[in-house]
Amino acid sequence: MGPLNGSCCSFLFCGFIAAFLLLSPVAADTTYYRHVFFDHSLTRDAYFYSSGKASAPSTLRLQNGKLPVDKKFSLTPPNALGLEWKSAENGGWEARIDVMRFRNREIRFTGSNLYFWVYSSEGIAAAALPILRISDASGEFSAGLKLQSVAGDLPAARWTQIKIPLDQFVTASIHTLDPQQLQSVIFSQGAADGIPHTLLLDEIRIDNDQGSAQDPLRSVAPATPQNLQATAFERHIDLTWDSPPGLPPERYVIYRSFDGTTFHPIGSQIRGVSRYTDFLGKVGETAHYKIIASNAAHRPSEFSRAASATTHAMSDDELLTMLQEECFRYYYEGAHPDSGTTLENIPGDDRIVATGASGFGIMALIVGIDRGFITREQGLERLTKIVTFLEKAPRYHGVWSHFMDGHTGQSLPVFDVFDSAGDLVETAFLMEGLLTARQYFRGDPKHPDLGAGEKNLYDRITKLWETVEWDWYRRSPQGDALFWHWSPDFSWHINHRITGYNEAMIIYLLAIASPTHSVPADLYYSGWAGQSKAAVNYRRGWSPDSAAAPSPAASGTKKSRVDSPKTAATNSPPVAAGERYVNGQAFFGIKLDVGVGSGGPLFFAHYSYMALDPRGLRDRFTDYFQNNRNMALINRAYCVKNPKHFAGYGANNWGLTASDGPKGYLAHAPDDLDDDGTMTPTGALASFPYTPEASMAAFKHFYRDLGDRIWGIYGPLDAFNESQGWISPIYMGLNQAPIAVMIENHRTGLIWRLFMCNPEIQPMLDKIGFQRTQRNR
């Protein structure tokens, strides 16, 4: 079916890719991914989560070892998978489609049937169809199932859905196959007819029977979406709409026209999300849009009314505001609906909210209020909701757990059985945000009607602050350091000492500043900057010569190490750069006063300093603004040199820091061990206060050059790896807020100013012996 001229029709259509699409958030994520195995490819040319192989004389078309993506025809726009083969005698081929994995996705499908849609421009006889196998997350696999046994001849130029009851997949491995944990769908050679065939595949899912004609979720067309709005920026247009009344649609389909008459489908969005980003890539481009709602059987609503907008040139200041607002949305529109706190990642498990990311999100909300993205009334309402949730959530000597259930507040042991209770580092990040909000809501003469609500919020945050028992996490009155975790069931079993240099300076500062449960100021020098054997061994764990100590990266969840120079004495143990807190070495001609190796991942320069103002802040070791600046400059210089020759690296493409990558989580850093070619935009973008020109250049590259691939409804996606053809399918709560907050600190110093105005902060700095260089104030 061709382009639509203002009339409504079924969207079993052909289309073309036009924009980057993110199937995003809200409370529908877990349910959605209980059914959907494949809906579209984030990468434009080949599907990352696929592979294939052919043995001559049979052939299988692959692109860099993966299945190609068809950009012209799709069932669920913007694309479908292309399966092109020729089956010959004495040959064979196999094409594998794997489930898309991302953080906190449980591979557990719900339903009794495997469904997928196929399309052939010329039609294919049933006897020529491939054989199908499946395998599960444990590696168990089924016997081959001839598709001709469940599908007849495929008609030409028409999408056809194939249904296979899961009980038809008989295990062929030595253990029981579990189709509910579907890992791979595998097509392989069937009849050796020697004829080239092309089959497009789309919307692979597991679901129950589609029901009778009386099933309203499938037999009744949804109501039409209302109030479609189009807002243009320099290179993209954001669409928003109101969800239609009545039964919720399964998805929305977005249509675009450049002439206002002929509309083509360009993308889709899952139910519960009323926003879409269309990246046009040009200034001065006018586009017109309509959307439809679609139910589970792909029955469409009528078209919405049209909306149009024209992209336009934007100043650097306007671009920064745009970026801040898009990142802010993660913490406002994408927050947990019950608690208002921050989801660990979107898409993801919609129960899991992260304590530290919620603190970052609170600071992002303050930016949003001050920038006018939401009203002060809306901000107060959201902060009150968050505080109400935190008051009821379990606490362990006043400390919250790393992860909680956003519905109930229950602590969630996401990493392992021991990480089930108090997490001091996550709590400190949360308190950073709460103390910033406490100062912001001290009362605004422009909003006298909010006075009682703001006073109430101020008092409740103060109570939360005063009931954190920082001193308990010293383990004993004689302890020389703070410890990361404590559990009523496992006590100090994790035994993770908090030692710098990493992201955790703020923990010691808040513990010393506490008005009720403080620790001595000298703990800063014995714990954070300690020289004890335990402290040295901890830092040495970042060296490639030792894997003994756990990395603090990303709140202590992973191990990562960075390179360090070796001592000249061959019989002496290697000395890790920064093992005694002071580093003092130069990398690419840039001196690093303190820090491990060549600086580590860039979140070390962000997390503690989102609220703590480092400008001219000096202890006996360094000026922390300058040290953070040098850390960012070293990171950039490494990417410019690009010693491992990864695609894309350069002066405008830098910022190695923690994120997921093609093979999972890594605290990416400028060294041989911790660099796998994955670039994380927050690294450069949250460094704006330290490297404004270099960060702006990176921002323009991410937006103008890569925006059609990595730009979505919350700004840049979490990470990408050009060498491996991978784009992160998620946003992370830890990574979008630092962008919005640190850009604001660069522009106005708002968050720094608010936090530093808390009456407990300056006396704490004085106790430790910090001094502030007047010229940088």
PDB file of N, CA and C in Angstrom, residues 356 359-360 363 399-400 423-436 438 461 464-473 482 498 503-521 523-524 528 607-613 617 754-765 767-768 770:
ATOM      1  N   GLY A 356      20.354   7.216  43.994  1.00  0.00           N
ATOM      2  CA  GLY A 356      21.268   8.274  43.583  1.00  0.00           C
ATOM      3  C   GLY A 356      20.756   9.031  42.387  1.00  0.00           C
ATOM      4  N   GLY A 359      18.329  11.595  43.322  1.00  0.00           N
ATOM      5  CA  GLY A 359      18.950  12.837  43.774  1.00  0.00           C
ATOM      6  C   GLY A 359      19.371  13.707  42.614  1.00  0.00           C
ATOM      7  N   PHE A 360      19.961  13.084  41.606  1.00  0.00           N
ATOM      8  CA  PHE A 360      20.334  13.836  40.401  1.00  0.00           C
ATOM      9  C   PHE A 360      19.085  14.408  39.734  1.00  0.00           C
ATOM     10  N   MET A 363      17.828  17.616  41.236  1.00  0.00           N
ATOM     11  CA  MET A 363      18.567  18.789  40.750  1.00  0.00           C
ATOM     12  C   MET A 363      18.126  19.166  39.341  1.00  0.00           C
ATOM     13  N   VAL A 399      19.693   5.382  56.173  1.00  0.00           N
ATOM     14  CA  VAL A 399      20.246   5.305  54.821  1.00  0.00           C
ATOM     15  C   VAL A 399      19.315   4.468  53.944  1.00  0.00           C
ATOM     16  N   TRP A 400      19.058   4.968  52.740  1.00  0.00           N
ATOM     17  CA  TRP A 400      18.208   4.229  51.804  1.00  0.00           C
ATOM     18  C   TRP A 400      19.032   3.179  51.045  1.00  0.00           C
ATOM     19  N   ASP A 423      22.805   1.869  51.405  1.00  0.00           N
ATOM     20  CA  ASP A 423      23.857   2.249  50.465  1.00  0.00           C
ATOM     21  C   ASP A 423      24.184   3.719  50.721  1.00  0.00           C
ATOM     22  N   LEU A 424      25.332   3.967  51.359  1.00  0.00           N
ATOM     23  CA  LEU A 424      25.680   5.311  51.787  1.00  0.00           C
ATOM     24  C   LEU A 424      25.981   6.235  50.610  1.00  0.00           C
ATOM     25  N   VAL A 425      26.581   5.698  49.558  1.00  0.00           N
ATOM     26  CA  VAL A 425      26.926   6.528  48.414  1.00  0.00           C
ATOM     27  C   VAL A 425      25.668   6.992  47.688  1.00  0.00           C
ATOM     28  N   GLU A 426      24.755   6.075  47.417  1.00  0.00           N
ATOM     29  CA  GLU A 426      23.501   6.459  46.770  1.00  0.00           C
ATOM     30  C   GLU A 426      22.730   7.453  47.623  1.00  0.00           C
ATOM     31  N   THR A 427      22.753   7.250  48.925  1.00  0.00           N
ATOM     32  CA  THR A 427      22.063   8.166  49.835  1.00  0.00           C
ATOM     33  C   THR A 427      22.675   9.560  49.772  1.00  0.00           C
ATOM     34  N   ALA A 428      23.995   9.647  49.672  1.00  0.00           N
ATOM     35  CA  ALA A 428      24.648  10.954  49.574  1.00  0.00           C
ATOM     36  C   ALA A 428      24.258  11.661  48.286  1.00  0.00           C
ATOM     37  N   PHE A 429      24.187  10.924  47.188  1.00  0.00           N
ATOM     38  CA  PHE A 429      23.755  11.542  45.936  1.00  0.00           C
ATOM     39  C   PHE A 429      22.312  12.042  46.049  1.00  0.00           C
ATOM     40  N   LEU A 430      21.468  11.264  46.722  1.00  0.00           N
ATOM     41  CA  LEU A 430      20.096  11.697  46.956  1.00  0.00           C
ATOM     42  C   LEU A 430      20.078  12.969  47.802  1.00  0.00           C
ATOM     43  N   MET A 431      20.895  12.980  48.844  1.00  0.00           N
ATOM     44  CA  MET A 431      20.893  14.134  49.745  1.00  0.00           C
ATOM     45  C   MET A 431      21.449  15.380  49.064  1.00  0.00           C
ATOM     46  N   GLU A 432      22.383  15.208  48.122  1.00  0.00           N
ATOM     47  CA  GLU A 432      22.829  16.341  47.305  1.00  0.00           C
ATOM     48  C   GLU A 432      21.622  17.057  46.697  1.00  0.00           C
ATOM     49  N   GLY A 433      20.744  16.257  46.097  1.00  0.00           N
ATOM     50  CA  GLY A 433      19.572  16.835  45.461  1.00  0.00           C
ATOM     51  C   GLY A 433      18.596  17.415  46.458  1.00  0.00           C
ATOM     52  N   LEU A 434      18.361  16.711  47.548  1.00  0.00           N
ATOM     53  CA  LEU A 434      17.395  17.184  48.541  1.00  0.00           C
ATOM     54  C   LEU A 434      17.840  18.491  49.177  1.00  0.00           C
ATOM     55  N   LEU A 435      19.117  18.604  49.514  1.00  0.00           N
ATOM     56  CA  LEU A 435      19.597  19.844  50.125  1.00  0.00           C
ATOM     57  C   LEU A 435      19.547  21.002  49.134  1.00  0.00           C
ATOM     58  N   THR A 436      19.761  20.717  47.860  1.00  0.00           N
ATOM     59  CA  THR A 436      19.610  21.755  46.842  1.00  0.00           C
ATOM     60  C   THR A 436      18.159  22.217  46.779  1.00  0.00           C
ATOM     61  N   ARG A 438      15.966  21.983  49.158  1.00  0.00           N
ATOM     62  CA  ARG A 438      15.624  22.663  50.412  1.00  0.00           C
ATOM     63  C   ARG A 438      15.914  24.165  50.300  1.00  0.00           C
ATOM     64  N   ILE A 461      12.438  17.913  54.356  1.00  0.00           N
ATOM     65  CA  ILE A 461      13.773  17.586  53.861  1.00  0.00           C
ATOM     66  C   ILE A 461      14.783  17.684  54.994  1.00  0.00           C
ATOM     67  N   LEU A 464      14.675  14.546  56.988  1.00  0.00           N
ATOM     68  CA  LEU A 464      15.357  13.446  56.306  1.00  0.00           C
ATOM     69  C   LEU A 464      16.872  13.586  56.435  1.00  0.00           C
ATOM     70  N   TRP A 465      17.372  14.771  56.253  1.00  0.00           N
ATOM     71  CA  TRP A 465      18.803  15.072  56.352  1.00  0.00           C
ATOM     72  C   TRP A 465      19.334  14.754  57.753  1.00  0.00           C
ATOM     73  N   GLU A 466      18.582  15.143  58.765  1.00  0.00           N
ATOM     74  CA  GLU A 466      19.058  14.972  60.140  1.00  0.00           C
ATOM     75  C   GLU A 466      18.952  13.540  60.638  1.00  0.00           C
ATOM     76  N   THR A 467      18.233  12.693  59.931  1.00  0.00           N
ATOM     77  CA  THR A 467      18.074  11.311  60.385  1.00  0.00           C
ATOM     78  C   THR A 467      18.943  10.315  59.626  1.00  0.00           C
ATOM     79  N   VAL A 468      19.832  10.790  58.750  1.00  0.00           N
ATOM     80  CA  VAL A 468      20.821   9.916  58.119  1.00  0.00           C
ATOM     81  C   VAL A 468      21.961   9.695  59.122  1.00  0.00           C
ATOM     82  N   GLU A 469      22.193   8.458  59.483  1.00  0.00           N
ATOM     83  CA  GLU A 469      23.217   8.137  60.486  1.00  0.00           C
ATOM     84  C   GLU A 469      24.553   7.859  59.797  1.00  0.00           C
ATOM     85  N   TRP A 470      25.194   8.926  59.359  1.00  0.00           N
ATOM     86  CA  TRP A 470      26.486   8.802  58.692  1.00  0.00           C
ATOM     87  C   TRP A 470      27.505   8.106  59.582  1.00  0.00           C
ATOM     88  N   ASP A 471      27.460   8.420  60.873  1.00  0.00           N
ATOM     89  CA  ASP A 471      28.459   7.863  61.796  1.00  0.00           C
ATOM     90  C   ASP A 471      28.339   6.352  61.950  1.00  0.00           C
ATOM     91  N   TRP A 472      27.149   5.799  61.743  1.00  0.00           N
ATOM     92  CA  TRP A 472      26.991   4.346  61.819  1.00  0.00           C
ATOM     93  C   TRP A 472      27.865   3.651  60.767  1.00  0.00           C
ATOM     94  N   TYR A 473      27.976   4.274  59.606  1.00  0.00           N
ATOM     95  CA  TYR A 473      28.719   3.668  58.505  1.00  0.00           C
ATOM     96  C   TYR A 473      30.226   3.860  58.643  1.00  0.00           C
ATOM     97  N   LEU A 482      34.711   5.552  56.054  1.00  0.00           N
ATOM     98  CA  LEU A 482      33.310   5.183  55.915  1.00  0.00           C
ATOM     99  C   LEU A 482      33.196   3.977  54.993  1.00  0.00           C
ATOM    100  N   ILE A 498      35.016   3.213  51.415  1.00  0.00           N
ATOM    101  CA  ILE A 498      34.881   4.343  50.497  1.00  0.00           C
ATOM    102  C   ILE A 498      36.194   5.113  50.514  1.00  0.00           C
ATOM    103  N   GLU A 503      34.046   8.886  42.500  1.00  0.00           N
ATOM    104  CA  GLU A 503      32.904   9.792  42.505  1.00  0.00           C
ATOM    105  C   GLU A 503      32.424  10.152  43.894  1.00  0.00           C
ATOM    106  N   ALA A 504      33.070   9.658  44.958  1.00  0.00           N
ATOM    107  CA  ALA A 504      32.455   9.614  46.277  1.00  0.00           C
ATOM    108  C   ALA A 504      32.899  10.702  47.250  1.00  0.00           C
ATOM    109  N   MET A 505      33.578  11.755  46.818  1.00  0.00           N
ATOM    110  CA  MET A 505      33.999  12.793  47.764  1.00  0.00           C
ATOM    111  C   MET A 505      32.825  13.357  48.558  1.00  0.00           C
ATOM    112  N   ILE A 506      31.680  13.544  47.913  1.00  0.00           N
ATOM    113  CA  ILE A 506      30.537  14.167  48.562  1.00  0.00           C
ATOM    114  C   ILE A 506      30.086  13.386  49.788  1.00  0.00           C
ATOM    115  N   ILE A 507      30.347  12.092  49.839  1.00  0.00           N
ATOM    116  CA  ILE A 507      29.917  11.280  50.975  1.00  0.00           C
ATOM    117  C   ILE A 507      30.626  11.749  52.232  1.00  0.00           C
ATOM    118  N   TYR A 508      31.923  11.921  52.163  1.00  0.00           N
ATOM    119  CA  TYR A 508      32.676  12.379  53.332  1.00  0.00           C
ATOM    120  C   TYR A 508      32.270  13.801  53.716  1.00  0.00           C
ATOM    121  N   LEU A 509      32.050  14.650  52.748  1.00  0.00           N
ATOM    122  CA  LEU A 509      31.698  16.030  53.059  1.00  0.00           C
ATOM    123  C   LEU A 509      30.351  16.117  53.772  1.00  0.00           C
ATOM    124  N   LEU A 510      29.371  15.369  53.298  1.00  0.00           N
ATOM    125  CA  LEU A 510      28.067  15.391  53.947  1.00  0.00           C
ATOM    126  C   LEU A 510      28.113  14.734  55.314  1.00  0.00           C
ATOM    127  N   ALA A 511      28.901  13.685  55.449  1.00  0.00           N
ATOM    128  CA  ALA A 511      29.021  13.021  56.749  1.00  0.00           C
ATOM    129  C   ALA A 511      29.632  13.962  57.778  1.00  0.00           C
ATOM    130  N   ILE A 512      30.610  14.732  57.374  1.00  0.00           N
ATOM    131  CA  ILE A 512      31.240  15.699  58.281  1.00  0.00           C
ATOM    132  C   ILE A 512      30.294  16.866  58.546  1.00  0.00           C
ATOM    133  N   ALA A 513      29.484  17.238  57.571  1.00  0.00           N
ATOM    134  CA  ALA A 513      28.574  18.379  57.706  1.00  0.00           C
ATOM    135  C   ALA A 513      27.326  18.056  58.509  1.00  0.00           C
ATOM    136  N   SER A 514      26.993  16.792  58.690  1.00  0.00           N
ATOM    137  CA  SER A 514      25.739  16.421  59.341  1.00  0.00           C
ATOM    138  C   SER A 514      25.568  17.125  60.685  1.00  0.00           C
ATOM    139  N   PRO A 515      24.407  17.742  60.926  1.00  0.00           N
ATOM    140  CA  PRO A 515      24.187  18.412  62.215  1.00  0.00           C
ATOM    141  C   PRO A 515      23.855  17.458  63.351  1.00  0.00           C
ATOM    142  N   THR A 516      23.603  16.191  63.038  1.00  0.00           N
ATOM    143  CA  THR A 516      23.145  15.243  64.064  1.00  0.00           C
ATOM    144  C   THR A 516      23.976  13.963  64.151  1.00  0.00           C
ATOM    145  N   HIS A 517      24.556  13.518  63.055  1.00  0.00           N
ATOM    146  CA  HIS A 517      25.289  12.242  63.032  1.00  0.00           C
ATOM    147  C   HIS A 517      26.600  12.421  62.276  1.00  0.00           C
ATOM    148  N   SER A 518      27.365  13.413  62.670  1.00  0.00           N
ATOM    149  CA  SER A 518      28.575  13.736  61.930  1.00  0.00           C
ATOM    150  C   SER A 518      29.720  12.806  62.294  1.00  0.00           C
ATOM    151  N   VAL A 519      30.734  12.805  61.444  1.00  0.00           N
ATOM    152  CA  VAL A 519      31.997  12.115  61.707  1.00  0.00           C
ATOM    153  C   VAL A 519      33.083  13.180  61.799  1.00  0.00           C
ATOM    154  N   PRO A 520      34.214  12.869  62.428  1.00  0.00           N
ATOM    155  CA  PRO A 520      35.273  13.872  62.569  1.00  0.00           C
ATOM    156  C   PRO A 520      35.806  14.334  61.213  1.00  0.00           C
ATOM    157  N   ALA A 521      36.237  15.589  61.164  1.00  0.00           N
ATOM    158  CA  ALA A 521      36.752  16.146  59.920  1.00  0.00           C
ATOM    159  C   ALA A 521      38.002  15.425  59.443  1.00  0.00           C
ATOM    160  N   LEU A 523      38.476  12.438  59.205  1.00  0.00           N
ATOM    161  CA  LEU A 523      38.143  11.246  58.432  1.00  0.00           C
ATOM    162  C   LEU A 523      38.302  11.519  56.936  1.00  0.00           C
ATOM    163  N   TYR A 524      38.200  12.771  56.532  1.00  0.00           N
ATOM    164  CA  TYR A 524      38.428  13.126  55.132  1.00  0.00           C
ATOM    165  C   TYR A 524      39.832  12.707  54.702  1.00  0.00           C
ATOM    166  N   TRP A 528      38.863   9.243  52.870  1.00  0.00           N
ATOM    167  CA  TRP A 528      38.809   9.626  51.464  1.00  0.00           C
ATOM    168  C   TRP A 528      40.209   9.722  50.855  1.00  0.00           C
ATOM    169  N   TYR A 607      29.760  13.572  39.530  1.00  0.00           N
ATOM    170  CA  TYR A 607      28.733  13.232  40.505  1.00  0.00           C
ATOM    171  C   TYR A 607      28.829  14.037  41.800  1.00  0.00           C
ATOM    172  N   SER A 608      30.011  14.141  42.382  1.00  0.00           N
ATOM    173  CA  SER A 608      30.151  14.896  43.626  1.00  0.00           C
ATOM    174  C   SER A 608      30.058  16.393  43.396  1.00  0.00           C
ATOM    175  N   TYR A 609      30.270  16.820  42.163  1.00  0.00           N
ATOM    176  CA  TYR A 609      30.372  18.250  41.873  1.00  0.00           C
ATOM    177  C   TYR A 609      29.153  18.790  41.145  1.00  0.00           C
ATOM    178  N   MET A 610      28.090  18.008  41.086  1.00  0.00           N
ATOM    179  CA  MET A 610      26.854  18.551  40.553  1.00  0.00           C
ATOM    180  C   MET A 610      26.301  19.611  41.498  1.00  0.00           C
ATOM    181  N   ALA A 611      26.462  19.403  42.798  1.00  0.00           N
ATOM    182  CA  ALA A 611      25.995  20.380  43.788  1.00  0.00           C
ATOM    183  C   ALA A 611      27.159  21.099  44.465  1.00  0.00           C
ATOM    184  N   LEU A 612      28.223  20.386  44.769  1.00  0.00           N
ATOM    185  CA  LEU A 612      29.392  20.997  45.396  1.00  0.00           C
ATOM    186  C   LEU A 612      30.132  21.850  44.371  1.00  0.00           C
ATOM    187  N   ASP A 613      30.280  23.133  44.670  1.00  0.00           N
ATOM    188  CA  ASP A 613      30.932  24.054  43.740  1.00  0.00           C
ATOM    189  C   ASP A 613      32.448  23.876  43.832  1.00  0.00           C
ATOM    190  N   LEU A 617      38.032  25.591  44.765  1.00  0.00           N
ATOM    191  CA  LEU A 617      37.975  24.813  46.002  1.00  0.00           C
ATOM    192  C   LEU A 617      39.260  24.001  46.134  1.00  0.00           C
ATOM    193  N   LEU A 754      22.876  27.149  45.155  1.00  0.00           N
ATOM    194  CA  LEU A 754      21.857  26.686  46.097  1.00  0.00           C
ATOM    195  C   LEU A 754      22.452  25.740  47.132  1.00  0.00           C
ATOM    196  N   PHE A 755      23.215  24.759  46.670  1.00  0.00           N
ATOM    197  CA  PHE A 755      23.763  23.779  47.601  1.00  0.00           C
ATOM    198  C   PHE A 755      24.724  24.439  48.582  1.00  0.00           C
ATOM    199  N   MET A 756      25.583  25.301  48.066  1.00  0.00           N
ATOM    200  CA  MET A 756      26.589  25.917  48.929  1.00  0.00           C
ATOM    201  C   MET A 756      25.965  26.864  49.944  1.00  0.00           C
ATOM    202  N   CYS A 757      24.722  27.307  49.728  1.00  0.00           N
ATOM    203  CA  CYS A 757      24.040  28.183  50.674  1.00  0.00           C
ATOM    204  C   CYS A 757      23.472  27.431  51.868  1.00  0.00           C
ATOM    205  N   ASN A 758      23.456  26.117  51.838  1.00  0.00           N
ATOM    206  CA  ASN A 758      23.024  25.374  53.011  1.00  0.00           C
ATOM    207  C   ASN A 758      23.950  25.723  54.177  1.00  0.00           C
ATOM    208  N   PRO A 759      23.402  26.039  55.341  1.00  0.00           N
ATOM    209  CA  PRO A 759      24.227  26.558  56.437  1.00  0.00           C
ATOM    210  C   PRO A 759      25.261  25.567  56.965  1.00  0.00           C
ATOM    211  N   GLU A 760      25.099  24.292  56.662  1.00  0.00           N
ATOM    212  CA  GLU A 760      26.043  23.302  57.178  1.00  0.00           C
ATOM    213  C   GLU A 760      27.287  23.149  56.312  1.00  0.00           C
ATOM    214  N   ILE A 761      27.274  23.697  55.101  1.00  0.00           N
ATOM    215  CA  ILE A 761      28.324  23.369  54.136  1.00  0.00           C
ATOM    216  C   ILE A 761      29.625  24.131  54.404  1.00  0.00           C
ATOM    217  N   GLN A 762      29.569  25.437  54.520  1.00  0.00           N
ATOM    218  CA  GLN A 762      30.812  26.183  54.698  1.00  0.00           C
ATOM    219  C   GLN A 762      31.534  25.824  55.997  1.00  0.00           C
ATOM    220  N   PRO A 763      30.829  25.677  57.128  1.00  0.00           N
ATOM    221  CA  PRO A 763      31.545  25.245  58.339  1.00  0.00           C
ATOM    222  C   PRO A 763      32.239  23.895  58.154  1.00  0.00           C
ATOM    223  N   MET A 764      31.637  22.997  57.413  1.00  0.00           N
ATOM    224  CA  MET A 764      32.266  21.701  57.146  1.00  0.00           C
ATOM    225  C   MET A 764      33.556  21.881  56.353  1.00  0.00           C
ATOM    226  N   LEU A 765      33.513  22.710  55.323  1.00  0.00           N
ATOM    227  CA  LEU A 765      34.714  22.945  54.522  1.00  0.00           C
ATOM    228  C   LEU A 765      35.812  23.581  55.367  1.00  0.00           C
ATOM    229  N   LYS A 767      36.247  23.152  58.590  1.00  0.00           N
ATOM    230  CA  LYS A 767      36.779  22.122  59.488  1.00  0.00           C
ATOM    231  C   LYS A 767      37.829  21.262  58.778  1.00  0.00           C
ATOM    232  N   ILE A 768      37.563  20.915  57.545  1.00  0.00           N
ATOM    233  CA  ILE A 768      38.483  20.055  56.799  1.00  0.00           C
ATOM    234  C   ILE A 768      39.748  20.821  56.428  1.00  0.00           C
ATOM    235  N   PHE A 770      39.566  23.284  53.764  1.00  0.00           N
ATOM    236  CA  PHE A 770      39.445  23.767  52.391  1.00  0.00           C
ATOM    237  C   PHE A 770      39.601  25.282  52.354  1.00  0.00           C
TER     238      PHE A 770
END
